[in-house]
């Protein structure tokens, strides 16, 4: 995994939105299979086969390294659908960062939903972790996060950057726009219509904010950044979904770092302008760094952490006829507790989970595990 410090390049190049930015002058869309890619059931050290996962989960090819605070997305192209993993960090069991990554990997999704081998794609403009991701058609958008400075310290990135996936499923050059005024780590993003919404976040577990920012996303160009109605209270480590003309925010932390029990929503009005936020429910045990999957009549929240450690819980938050959230329903759990994943993208009725942190000793360490399950199976406790 490449971990060279390119934060200066990012800060300079992103100030000009029309100028593509890239990690190196010789970067290309050529894909190279990762030589370290293990078999789906074989651990990296060549030891005994990994144990089978409990139903309904299926083990997929392991990621080349343990990774968390990364971003994942599925984009469908003429060459097929691919699962992409962008950036992230590797941490030891104490949570100490061992590496911040500038790599992009992809794995093709087969007709049966199984992942192929992980392949190395074009690098990010700089090492990046704690960022948020949103996609629309062939466009991948990343926002915020942290990168490494020349002296090895970490600094937050006040930029939105984007790239397009071509017909062969390759990630193209990156462009950027300085559009974030407040540190955005553990925030959330969603694209609705032609607007990208960046909601909440902060500088860490003990520092969060209420800011909501939106930008126009159209024709491979991102512009028209503006402030939207702020959240009613600080929120970070949360989930964000769009449902029935509203943005919903749930779980995470409300301030430093108290669990956020309220579920709030804001209507998306004409021109994508957000209305006032309103309470539409409450959670008795809100998870932090869970991921969310929006379904027709509910939100599925996957994993994350409860209290001081990761959880294997998958819960369903149903919407009633007024758009309020009803009582939590327990679904089939993850194979084991894991947190700091943030996205579990779905395609073809199947959901995919990559990396994150799992309990190790008295702490949590980065995982290279990848697994998938059908959404229908998860909905059966």
mmCIF file of C-alpha atoms in Angstrom:
data_model
loop_
_atom_site.group_PDB
_atom_site.id
_atom_site.type_symbol
_atom_site.label_atom_id
_atom_site.label_comp_id
_atom_site.label_asym_id
_atom_site.label_seq_id
_atom_site.Cartn_x
_atom_site.Cartn_y
_atom_site.Cartn_z
ATOM 1 C CA UNK A 1 0.000 0.000 0.000
ATOM 2 C CA UNK A 2 1.408 3.401 -0.927
ATOM 3 C CA UNK A 3 1.631 5.873 1.934
ATOM 4 C CA UNK A 4 3.756 8.707 0.556
ATOM 5 C CA UNK A 5 2.849 12.213 1.743
ATOM 6 C CA UNK A 6 1.175 14.189 -1.053
ATOM 7 C CA UNK A 7 -0.911 16.572 1.035
ATOM 8 C CA UNK A 8 0.888 19.624 -0.365
ATOM 9 C CA UNK A 9 0.059 18.560 -3.931
ATOM 10 C CA UNK A 10 -3.573 18.137 -2.918
ATOM 11 C CA UNK A 11 -3.794 21.530 -1.224
ATOM 12 C CA UNK A 12 -2.290 23.335 -4.211
ATOM 13 C CA UNK A 13 -3.986 21.492 -7.058
ATOM 14 C CA UNK A 14 -7.471 21.347 -5.529
ATOM 15 C CA UNK A 15 -7.686 25.128 -5.452
ATOM 16 C CA UNK A 16 -8.349 25.093 -9.204
ATOM 17 C CA UNK A 17 -11.489 23.039 -9.897
ATOM 18 C CA UNK A 18 -10.947 22.757 -13.653
ATOM 19 C CA UNK A 19 -7.439 21.326 -13.334
ATOM 20 C CA UNK A 20 -7.192 17.532 -12.926
ATOM 21 C CA UNK A 21 -5.132 16.482 -9.936
ATOM 22 C CA UNK A 22 -3.339 13.198 -9.592
ATOM 23 C CA UNK A 23 -0.812 11.460 -7.410
ATOM 24 C CA UNK A 24 2.026 11.295 -9.941
ATOM 25 C CA UNK A 25 2.869 12.272 -13.477
ATOM 26 C CA UNK A 26 3.046 8.642 -14.587
ATOM 27 C CA UNK A 27 -0.319 7.616 -13.085
ATOM 28 C CA UNK A 28 -2.616 5.847 -15.511
ATOM 29 C CA UNK A 29 -5.840 3.882 -15.512
ATOM 30 C CA UNK A 30 -3.917 0.635 -16.011
ATOM 31 C CA UNK A 31 -4.990 -1.927 -13.426
ATOM 32 C CA UNK A 32 -2.473 -4.264 -11.838
ATOM 33 C CA UNK A 33 -3.542 -7.350 -9.876
ATOM 34 C CA UNK A 34 -2.333 -7.036 -6.293
ATOM 35 C CA UNK A 35 0.348 -9.671 -5.792
ATOM 36 C CA UNK A 36 -0.522 -10.028 -2.122
ATOM 37 C CA UNK A 37 -4.127 -10.992 -2.852
ATOM 38 C CA UNK A 38 -4.983 -14.158 -0.898
ATOM 39 C CA UNK A 39 -7.642 -16.729 -1.642
ATOM 40 C CA UNK A 40 -11.022 -15.946 -0.064
ATOM 41 C CA UNK A 41 -10.552 -18.688 2.528
ATOM 42 C CA UNK A 42 -6.779 -18.469 3.014
ATOM 43 C CA UNK A 43 -5.185 -16.111 5.570
ATOM 44 C CA UNK A 44 -2.363 -13.786 4.579
ATOM 45 C CA UNK A 45 0.255 -15.811 6.479
ATOM 46 C CA UNK A 46 -0.471 -19.008 4.554
ATOM 47 C CA UNK A 47 -1.783 -20.774 7.663
ATOM 48 C CA UNK A 48 -4.853 -22.968 7.972
ATOM 49 C CA UNK A 49 -7.966 -21.942 6.008
ATOM 50 C CA UNK A 50 -10.086 -19.290 7.659
ATOM 51 C CA UNK A 51 -13.221 -20.595 9.376
ATOM 52 C CA UNK A 52 -16.511 -20.433 7.561
ATOM 53 C CA UNK A 53 -18.729 -17.509 8.503
ATOM 54 C CA UNK A 54 -22.078 -18.015 10.150
ATOM 55 C CA UNK A 55 -25.092 -17.834 7.883
ATOM 56 C CA UNK A 56 -26.089 -15.869 5.901
ATOM 57 C CA UNK A 57 -22.612 -14.406 5.384
ATOM 58 C CA UNK A 58 -20.128 -15.527 2.712
ATOM 59 C CA UNK A 59 -16.404 -14.846 2.833
ATOM 60 C CA UNK A 60 -15.010 -12.884 -0.127
ATOM 61 C CA UNK A 61 -11.340 -12.397 -1.122
ATOM 62 C CA UNK A 62 -9.513 -10.668 1.736
ATOM 63 C CA UNK A 63 -8.386 -7.081 1.247
ATOM 64 C CA UNK A 64 -4.593 -6.747 0.746
ATOM 65 C CA UNK A 65 -4.158 -5.164 4.187
ATOM 66 C CA UNK A 66 -6.129 -4.399 7.302
ATOM 67 C CA UNK A 67 -8.004 -1.157 6.688
ATOM 68 C CA UNK A 68 -10.475 1.126 8.440
ATOM 69 C CA UNK A 69 -11.744 4.696 8.061
ATOM 70 C CA UNK A 70 -11.753 3.995 4.318
ATOM 71 C CA UNK A 71 -14.473 4.636 1.735
ATOM 72 C CA UNK A 72 -16.288 2.011 -0.338
ATOM 73 C CA UNK A 73 -18.656 2.272 -3.278
ATOM 74 C CA UNK A 74 -20.043 0.167 -6.113
ATOM 75 C CA UNK A 75 -20.127 1.634 -9.626
ATOM 76 C CA UNK A 76 -21.553 -0.178 -12.650
ATOM 77 C CA UNK A 77 -19.830 0.332 -16.004
ATOM 78 C CA UNK A 78 -19.985 -1.287 -19.446
ATOM 79 C CA UNK A 79 -17.312 -3.709 -18.224
ATOM 80 C CA UNK A 80 -19.444 -4.740 -15.240
ATOM 81 C CA UNK A 81 -19.997 -3.696 -11.645
ATOM 82 C CA UNK A 82 -16.982 -3.129 -9.380
ATOM 83 C CA UNK A 83 -16.562 -2.629 -5.649
ATOM 84 C CA UNK A 84 -14.051 0.164 -4.972
ATOM 85 C CA UNK A 85 -12.096 0.828 -1.769
ATOM 86 C CA UNK A 86 -10.511 4.288 -1.567
ATOM 87 C CA UNK A 87 -7.857 5.269 0.962
ATOM 88 C CA UNK A 88 -8.182 4.462 4.645
ATOM 89 C CA UNK A 89 -5.756 3.702 7.428
ATOM 90 C CA UNK A 90 -4.167 0.702 9.102
ATOM 91 C CA UNK A 91 -4.083 0.759 12.905
ATOM 92 C CA UNK A 92 -2.723 -1.532 15.595
ATOM 93 C CA UNK A 93 -4.818 -2.764 18.526
ATOM 94 C CA UNK A 94 -4.196 0.457 20.447
ATOM 95 C CA UNK A 95 -5.707 2.481 17.596
ATOM 96 C CA UNK A 96 -2.317 3.973 16.670
ATOM 97 C CA UNK A 97 -2.136 4.683 12.903
ATOM 98 C CA UNK A 98 0.498 2.561 11.167
ATOM 99 C CA UNK A 99 -0.250 3.927 7.683
ATOM 100 C CA UNK A 100 -2.571 6.303 5.844
ATOM 101 C CA UNK A 101 -3.187 4.999 2.318
ATOM 102 C CA UNK A 102 -3.466 6.762 -1.037
ATOM 103 C CA UNK A 103 -4.481 3.616 -2.899
ATOM 104 C CA UNK A 104 -7.658 2.700 -4.751
ATOM 105 C CA UNK A 105 -8.491 -0.975 -5.190
ATOM 106 C CA UNK A 106 -11.337 -2.549 -7.092
ATOM 107 C CA UNK A 107 -12.868 -6.037 -7.271
ATOM 108 C CA UNK A 108 -15.297 -7.123 -9.990
ATOM 109 C CA UNK A 109 -18.702 -8.386 -8.894
ATOM 110 C CA UNK A 110 -19.533 -11.601 -10.742
ATOM 111 C CA UNK A 111 -22.918 -12.677 -12.003
ATOM 112 C CA UNK A 112 -23.358 -14.739 -8.827
ATOM 113 C CA UNK A 113 -22.442 -11.754 -6.638
ATOM 114 C CA UNK A 114 -19.006 -13.149 -5.749
ATOM 115 C CA UNK A 115 -16.036 -10.753 -5.751
ATOM 116 C CA UNK A 116 -13.048 -11.298 -7.997
ATOM 117 C CA UNK A 117 -9.430 -10.575 -7.070
ATOM 118 C CA UNK A 118 -8.542 -7.136 -5.758
ATOM 119 C CA UNK A 119 -6.811 -4.971 -8.369
ATOM 120 C CA UNK A 120 -4.783 -1.809 -7.847
ATOM 121 C CA UNK A 121 -6.251 1.292 -9.514
ATOM 122 C CA UNK A 122 -5.073 4.878 -9.967
ATOM 123 C CA UNK A 123 -3.802 6.417 -6.719
ATOM 124 C CA UNK A 124 -5.547 9.202 -4.834
ATOM 125 C CA UNK A 125 -3.866 12.626 -4.936
ATOM 126 C CA UNK A 126 -2.695 12.070 -1.352
ATOM 127 C CA UNK A 127 -3.070 9.606 1.515
ATOM 128 C CA UNK A 128 -6.605 9.982 2.823
ATOM 129 C CA UNK A 129 -8.671 8.589 5.713
ATOM 130 C CA UNK A 130 -11.773 9.556 7.709
ATOM 131 C CA UNK A 131 -13.301 10.930 4.490
ATOM 132 C CA UNK A 132 -16.881 10.588 3.259
ATOM 133 C CA UNK A 133 -18.040 9.258 -0.104
ATOM 134 C CA UNK A 134 -21.051 9.601 -2.380
ATOM 135 C CA UNK A 135 -21.680 8.380 -5.921
ATOM 136 C CA UNK A 136 -24.000 9.280 -8.761
ATOM 137 C CA UNK A 137 -23.954 7.279 -11.997
ATOM 138 C CA UNK A 138 -20.239 7.059 -12.918
ATOM 139 C CA UNK A 139 -19.026 9.857 -10.609
ATOM 140 C CA UNK A 140 -17.282 9.157 -7.284
ATOM 141 C CA UNK A 141 -17.128 12.070 -4.838
ATOM 142 C CA UNK A 142 -14.874 12.211 -1.747
ATOM 143 C CA UNK A 143 -15.003 14.958 0.863
ATOM 144 C CA UNK A 144 -13.065 15.951 3.964
ATOM 145 C CA UNK A 145 -10.900 13.547 5.914
ATOM 146 C CA UNK A 146 -7.281 13.721 6.990
ATOM 147 C CA UNK A 147 -3.965 13.387 5.198
ATOM 148 C CA UNK A 148 -0.305 13.388 6.174
ATOM 149 C CA UNK A 149 1.794 16.562 6.194
ATOM 150 C CA UNK A 150 5.445 16.681 5.146
ATOM 151 C CA UNK A 151 6.503 16.332 8.784
ATOM 152 C CA UNK A 152 4.431 13.167 9.167
ATOM 153 C CA UNK A 153 1.684 14.772 11.244
ATOM 154 C CA UNK A 154 -1.969 14.617 10.239
ATOM 155 C CA UNK A 155 -4.030 17.527 8.935
ATOM 156 C CA UNK A 156 -7.649 17.742 7.817
ATOM 157 C CA UNK A 157 -8.502 18.292 4.143
ATOM 158 C CA UNK A 158 -11.015 21.096 3.402
ATOM 159 C CA UNK A 159 -11.808 19.837 -0.103
ATOM 160 C CA UNK A 160 -14.369 17.994 -2.147
ATOM 161 C CA UNK A 161 -12.774 15.990 -4.952
ATOM 162 C CA UNK A 162 -14.285 13.839 -7.636
ATOM 163 C CA UNK A 163 -13.472 11.456 -10.464
ATOM 164 C CA UNK A 164 -15.331 9.505 -13.136
ATOM 165 C CA UNK A 165 -15.276 5.770 -13.780
ATOM 166 C CA UNK A 166 -14.833 4.961 -17.483
ATOM 167 C CA UNK A 167 -16.499 2.222 -19.550
ATOM 168 C CA UNK A 168 -13.829 -0.273 -18.483
ATOM 169 C CA UNK A 169 -14.378 0.440 -14.820
ATOM 170 C CA UNK A 170 -11.149 2.435 -14.352
ATOM 171 C CA UNK A 171 -11.018 5.494 -12.101
ATOM 172 C CA UNK A 172 -9.942 8.623 -13.971
ATOM 173 C CA UNK A 173 -8.027 11.762 -12.891
ATOM 174 C CA UNK A 174 -9.230 13.657 -9.832
ATOM 175 C CA UNK A 175 -10.487 17.227 -9.695
ATOM 176 C CA UNK A 176 -11.123 19.267 -6.562
ATOM 177 C CA UNK A 177 -12.850 22.239 -5.017
ATOM 178 C CA UNK A 178 -12.095 23.925 -1.698
ATOM 179 C CA UNK A 179 -15.602 23.853 -0.272
ATOM 180 C CA UNK A 180 -15.506 22.847 3.400
ATOM 181 C CA UNK A 181 -15.019 25.495 6.083
ATOM 182 C CA UNK A 182 -15.055 23.139 9.085
ATOM 183 C CA UNK A 183 -13.071 19.992 9.787
ATOM 184 C CA UNK A 184 -15.096 17.049 8.470
ATOM 185 C CA UNK A 185 -14.037 13.738 9.972
ATOM 186 C CA UNK A 186 -16.664 11.093 10.667
ATOM 187 C CA UNK A 187 -19.201 13.139 8.715
ATOM 188 C CA UNK A 188 -21.689 11.801 6.172
ATOM 189 C CA UNK A 189 -22.566 12.535 2.543
ATOM 190 C CA UNK A 190 -25.448 11.874 0.162
ATOM 191 C CA UNK A 191 -26.323 12.903 -3.378
ATOM 192 C CA UNK A 192 -29.988 13.675 -4.049
ATOM 193 C CA UNK A 193 -30.897 14.913 -7.510
ATOM 194 C CA UNK A 194 -28.196 17.414 -8.487
ATOM 195 C CA UNK A 195 -27.058 18.272 -4.938
ATOM 196 C CA UNK A 196 -24.348 16.735 -2.788
ATOM 197 C CA UNK A 197 -25.042 17.153 0.935
ATOM 198 C CA UNK A 198 -22.246 17.079 3.536
ATOM 199 C CA UNK A 199 -23.738 16.696 7.000
ATOM 200 C CA UNK A 200 -22.021 17.016 10.372
ATOM 201 C CA UNK A 201 -18.667 15.606 11.401
ATOM 202 C CA UNK A 202 -15.845 17.223 13.310
ATOM 203 C CA UNK A 203 -12.196 17.036 14.244
ATOM 204 C CA UNK A 204 -12.528 13.841 16.283
ATOM 205 C CA UNK A 205 -14.697 12.017 18.809
ATOM 206 C CA UNK A 206 -14.482 14.953 21.236
ATOM 207 C CA UNK A 207 -15.176 17.681 18.665
ATOM 208 C CA UNK A 208 -18.159 17.837 16.320
ATOM 209 C CA UNK A 209 -20.303 20.488 14.639
ATOM 210 C CA UNK A 210 -23.743 21.209 13.191
ATOM 211 C CA UNK A 211 -22.677 22.381 9.723
ATOM 212 C CA UNK A 212 -24.517 21.212 6.603
ATOM 213 C CA UNK A 213 -23.046 22.104 3.209
ATOM 214 C CA UNK A 214 -24.347 21.331 -0.281
ATOM 215 C CA UNK A 215 -22.876 21.530 -3.781
ATOM 216 C CA UNK A 216 -24.319 21.107 -7.248
ATOM 217 C CA UNK A 217 -23.243 17.891 -9.003
ATOM 218 C CA UNK A 218 -23.963 17.805 -12.734
ATOM 219 C CA UNK A 219 -22.215 16.650 -15.899
ATOM 220 C CA UNK A 220 -18.980 15.697 -14.169
ATOM 221 C CA UNK A 221 -18.664 19.182 -12.617
ATOM 222 C CA UNK A 222 -19.158 20.163 -8.978
ATOM 223 C CA UNK A 223 -19.792 23.796 -8.064
ATOM 224 C CA UNK A 224 -22.269 26.168 -6.378
ATOM 225 C CA UNK A 225 -21.260 25.381 -2.791
ATOM 226 C CA UNK A 226 -23.634 26.805 -0.200
ATOM 227 C CA UNK A 227 -24.570 26.482 3.457
ATOM 228 C CA UNK A 228 -27.809 24.663 4.281
ATOM 229 C CA UNK A 229 -29.926 24.657 7.438
ATOM 230 C CA UNK A 230 -27.648 23.555 10.268
ATOM 231 C CA UNK A 231 -28.386 20.486 12.360
ATOM 232 C CA UNK A 232 -30.264 21.194 15.613
ATOM 233 C CA UNK A 233 -27.323 19.796 17.609
ATOM 234 C CA UNK A 234 -23.755 18.612 17.045
ATOM 235 C CA UNK A 235 -23.494 15.252 15.293
ATOM 236 C CA UNK A 236 -20.623 13.004 14.186
ATOM 237 C CA UNK A 237 -20.000 9.290 13.590
ATOM 238 C CA UNK A 238 -23.613 9.140 12.346
ATOM 239 C CA UNK A 239 -25.551 7.672 9.426
ATOM 240 C CA UNK A 240 -27.264 9.688 6.698
ATOM 241 C CA UNK A 241 -29.897 8.458 4.225
ATOM 242 C CA UNK A 242 -32.252 10.072 1.740
ATOM 243 C CA UNK A 243 -35.849 8.836 1.890
ATOM 244 C CA UNK A 244 -39.082 10.154 0.399
ATOM 245 C CA UNK A 245 -37.804 13.669 -0.252
ATOM 246 C CA UNK A 246 -36.020 14.044 3.097
ATOM 247 C CA UNK A 247 -32.547 13.646 4.574
ATOM 248 C CA UNK A 248 -32.465 11.526 7.740
ATOM 249 C CA UNK A 249 -29.669 11.585 10.332
ATOM 250 C CA UNK A 250 -29.449 8.925 13.025
ATOM 251 C CA UNK A 251 -27.110 7.523 15.688
ATOM 252 C CA UNK A 252 -23.498 8.607 16.200
ATOM 253 C CA UNK A 253 -22.353 11.131 18.778
ATOM 254 C CA UNK A 254 -24.034 14.369 19.855
ATOM 255 C CA UNK A 255 -21.212 16.497 21.180
ATOM 256 C CA UNK A 256 -18.087 15.229 22.920
ATOM 257 C CA UNK A 257 -18.779 12.214 22.888
ATOM 258 C CA UNK A 258 -22.330 11.559 24.078
ATOM 259 C CA UNK A 259 -24.511 9.040 22.204
ATOM 260 C CA UNK A 260 -26.983 10.719 19.847
ATOM 261 C CA UNK A 261 -30.378 9.153 20.514
ATOM 262 C CA UNK A 262 -32.529 11.395 18.305
ATOM 263 C CA UNK A 263 -33.397 10.700 14.667
ATOM 264 C CA UNK A 264 -33.868 13.962 12.746
ATOM 265 C CA UNK A 265 -34.918 14.783 9.211
ATOM 266 C CA UNK A 266 -35.114 17.797 6.875
ATOM 267 C CA UNK A 267 -37.252 18.154 3.770
ATOM 268 C CA UNK A 268 -35.461 18.722 0.460
ATOM 269 C CA UNK A 269 -37.255 21.635 -1.169
ATOM 270 C CA UNK A 270 -37.116 23.408 -4.507
ATOM 271 C CA UNK A 271 -33.580 23.729 -5.829
ATOM 272 C CA UNK A 272 -32.411 21.208 -3.245
ATOM 273 C CA UNK A 273 -32.714 23.707 -0.384
ATOM 274 C CA UNK A 274 -33.062 21.974 2.993
ATOM 275 C CA UNK A 275 -35.919 22.917 5.292
ATOM 276 C CA UNK A 276 -35.900 22.907 9.076
ATOM 277 C CA UNK A 277 -34.759 19.778 10.903
ATOM 278 C CA UNK A 278 -37.356 17.945 13.010
ATOM 279 C CA UNK A 279 -37.238 15.039 15.458
ATOM 280 C CA UNK A 280 -38.847 11.917 14.004
ATOM 281 C CA UNK A 281 -37.772 9.198 16.425
ATOM 282 C CA UNK A 282 -35.301 8.020 19.028
ATOM 283 C CA UNK A 283 -32.881 5.138 19.504
ATOM 284 C CA UNK A 284 -32.279 3.516 22.868
ATOM 285 C CA UNK A 285 -28.809 2.225 21.881
ATOM 286 C CA UNK A 286 -27.420 4.352 19.033
ATOM 287 C CA UNK A 287 -24.331 2.954 17.342
ATOM 288 C CA UNK A 288 -21.382 5.057 16.205
ATOM 289 C CA UNK A 289 -19.697 4.530 12.798
ATOM 290 C CA UNK A 290 -22.464 2.216 11.674
ATOM 291 C CA UNK A 291 -23.345 2.067 7.997
ATOM 292 C CA UNK A 292 -26.838 2.521 6.615
ATOM 293 C CA UNK A 293 -28.796 0.943 3.782
ATOM 294 C CA UNK A 294 -31.993 2.665 2.669
ATOM 295 C CA UNK A 295 -34.825 0.341 1.672
ATOM 296 C CA UNK A 296 -38.377 1.089 0.525
ATOM 297 C CA UNK A 297 -39.901 1.369 3.994
ATOM 298 C CA UNK A 298 -36.965 1.358 6.388
ATOM 299 C CA UNK A 299 -33.287 2.000 7.096
ATOM 300 C CA UNK A 300 -30.954 -0.884 7.933
ATOM 301 C CA UNK A 301 -28.099 0.088 10.264
ATOM 302 C CA UNK A 302 -25.113 -2.260 10.093
ATOM 303 C CA UNK A 303 -22.493 -2.740 12.822
ATOM 304 C CA UNK A 304 -20.554 0.180 14.259
ATOM 305 C CA UNK A 305 -19.899 0.551 17.969
ATOM 306 C CA UNK A 306 -22.018 0.712 21.099
ATOM 307 C CA UNK A 307 -20.426 2.037 24.258
ATOM 308 C CA UNK A 308 -16.674 1.485 24.107
ATOM 309 C CA UNK A 309 -16.473 -1.333 21.569
ATOM 310 C CA UNK A 310 -17.698 -2.683 18.233
ATOM 311 C CA UNK A 311 -21.036 -4.423 17.775
ATOM 312 C CA UNK A 312 -22.326 -7.135 15.437
ATOM 313 C CA UNK A 313 -25.868 -5.768 15.514
ATOM 314 C CA UNK A 314 -27.859 -5.115 12.359
ATOM 315 C CA UNK A 315 -31.108 -3.308 13.072
ATOM 316 C CA UNK A 316 -34.067 -2.128 11.028
ATOM 317 C CA UNK A 317 -35.589 1.317 11.571
ATOM 318 C CA UNK A 318 -39.049 1.263 9.952
ATOM 319 C CA UNK A 319 -40.774 4.374 8.591
ATOM 320 C CA UNK A 320 -44.470 4.887 9.298
ATOM 321 C CA UNK A 321 -46.923 6.632 6.984
ATOM 322 C CA UNK A 322 -45.782 10.061 8.229
ATOM 323 C CA UNK A 323 -42.087 9.337 7.768
ATOM 324 C CA UNK A 324 -41.410 8.942 11.480
ATOM 325 C CA UNK A 325 -39.234 6.085 12.720
ATOM 326 C CA UNK A 326 -40.753 3.246 14.706
ATOM 327 C CA UNK A 327 -39.280 0.699 17.087
ATOM 328 C CA UNK A 328 -35.953 -0.936 16.218
ATOM 329 C CA UNK A 329 -36.133 -4.500 14.907
ATOM 330 C CA UNK A 330 -33.151 -6.854 15.314
ATOM 331 C CA UNK A 331 -31.985 -8.575 12.109
ATOM 332 C CA UNK A 332 -29.416 -11.297 11.413
ATOM 333 C CA UNK A 333 -26.093 -10.080 12.899
ATOM 334 C CA UNK A 334 -22.665 -9.583 11.360
ATOM 335 C CA UNK A 335 -20.248 -12.536 11.587
ATOM 336 C CA UNK A 336 -18.512 -10.723 14.451
ATOM 337 C CA UNK A 337 -18.467 -7.199 15.961
ATOM 338 C CA UNK A 338 -16.818 -4.561 13.780
ATOM 339 C CA UNK A 339 -16.759 -0.754 13.607
ATOM 340 C CA UNK A 340 -15.295 2.108 11.553
ATOM 341 C CA UNK A 341 -16.568 0.728 8.244
ATOM 342 C CA UNK A 342 -19.099 3.510 7.431
ATOM 343 C CA UNK A 343 -20.378 2.011 4.168
ATOM 344 C CA UNK A 344 -21.797 -1.392 3.224
ATOM 345 C CA UNK A 345 -22.725 -0.826 -0.432
ATOM 346 C CA UNK A 346 -25.333 -3.051 -2.040
ATOM 347 C CA UNK A 347 -25.690 -4.340 -5.592
ATOM 348 C CA UNK A 348 -27.970 -6.943 -7.120
ATOM 349 C CA UNK A 349 -29.663 -7.565 -3.789
ATOM 350 C CA UNK A 350 -26.354 -8.304 -2.057
ATOM 351 C CA UNK A 351 -24.482 -6.193 0.499
ATOM 352 C CA UNK A 352 -20.668 -6.047 0.868
ATOM 353 C CA UNK A 353 -18.616 -5.220 3.975
ATOM 354 C CA UNK A 354 -14.879 -4.476 3.770
ATOM 355 C CA UNK A 355 -12.392 -4.132 6.613
ATOM 356 C CA UNK A 356 -13.104 -2.026 9.679
ATOM 357 C CA UNK A 357 -11.896 -2.623 13.218
ATOM 358 C CA UNK A 358 -12.566 -5.734 15.262
ATOM 359 C CA UNK A 359 -11.758 -6.419 18.899
ATOM 360 C CA UNK A 360 -8.170 -7.539 19.570
ATOM 361 C CA UNK A 361 -7.002 -7.960 23.150
ATOM 362 C CA UNK A 362 -8.121 -4.895 25.050
ATOM 363 C CA UNK A 363 -8.350 -2.774 21.907
ATOM 364 C CA UNK A 364 -9.386 -2.822 18.254
ATOM 365 C CA UNK A 365 -7.202 -3.535 15.212
ATOM 366 C CA UNK A 366 -7.750 -3.073 11.481
ATOM 367 C CA UNK A 367 -9.258 -6.043 9.657
ATOM 368 C CA UNK A 368 -8.697 -7.298 6.102
ATOM 369 C CA UNK A 369 -11.852 -9.442 6.120
ATOM 370 C CA UNK A 370 -14.390 -8.993 3.339
ATOM 371 C CA UNK A 371 -17.774 -10.677 3.335
ATOM 372 C CA UNK A 372 -21.197 -10.390 1.751
ATOM 373 C CA UNK A 373 -24.802 -11.501 2.224
ATOM 374 C CA UNK A 374 -28.129 -11.079 0.485
ATOM 375 C CA UNK A 375 -30.361 -8.344 1.823
ATOM 376 C CA UNK A 376 -33.304 -10.730 1.944
ATOM 377 C CA UNK A 377 -31.387 -13.136 4.180
ATOM 378 C CA UNK A 378 -30.341 -10.344 6.541
ATOM 379 C CA UNK A 379 -33.963 -9.315 6.937
ATOM 380 C CA UNK A 380 -34.745 -12.710 8.507
ATOM 381 C CA UNK A 381 -33.581 -12.695 12.162
#
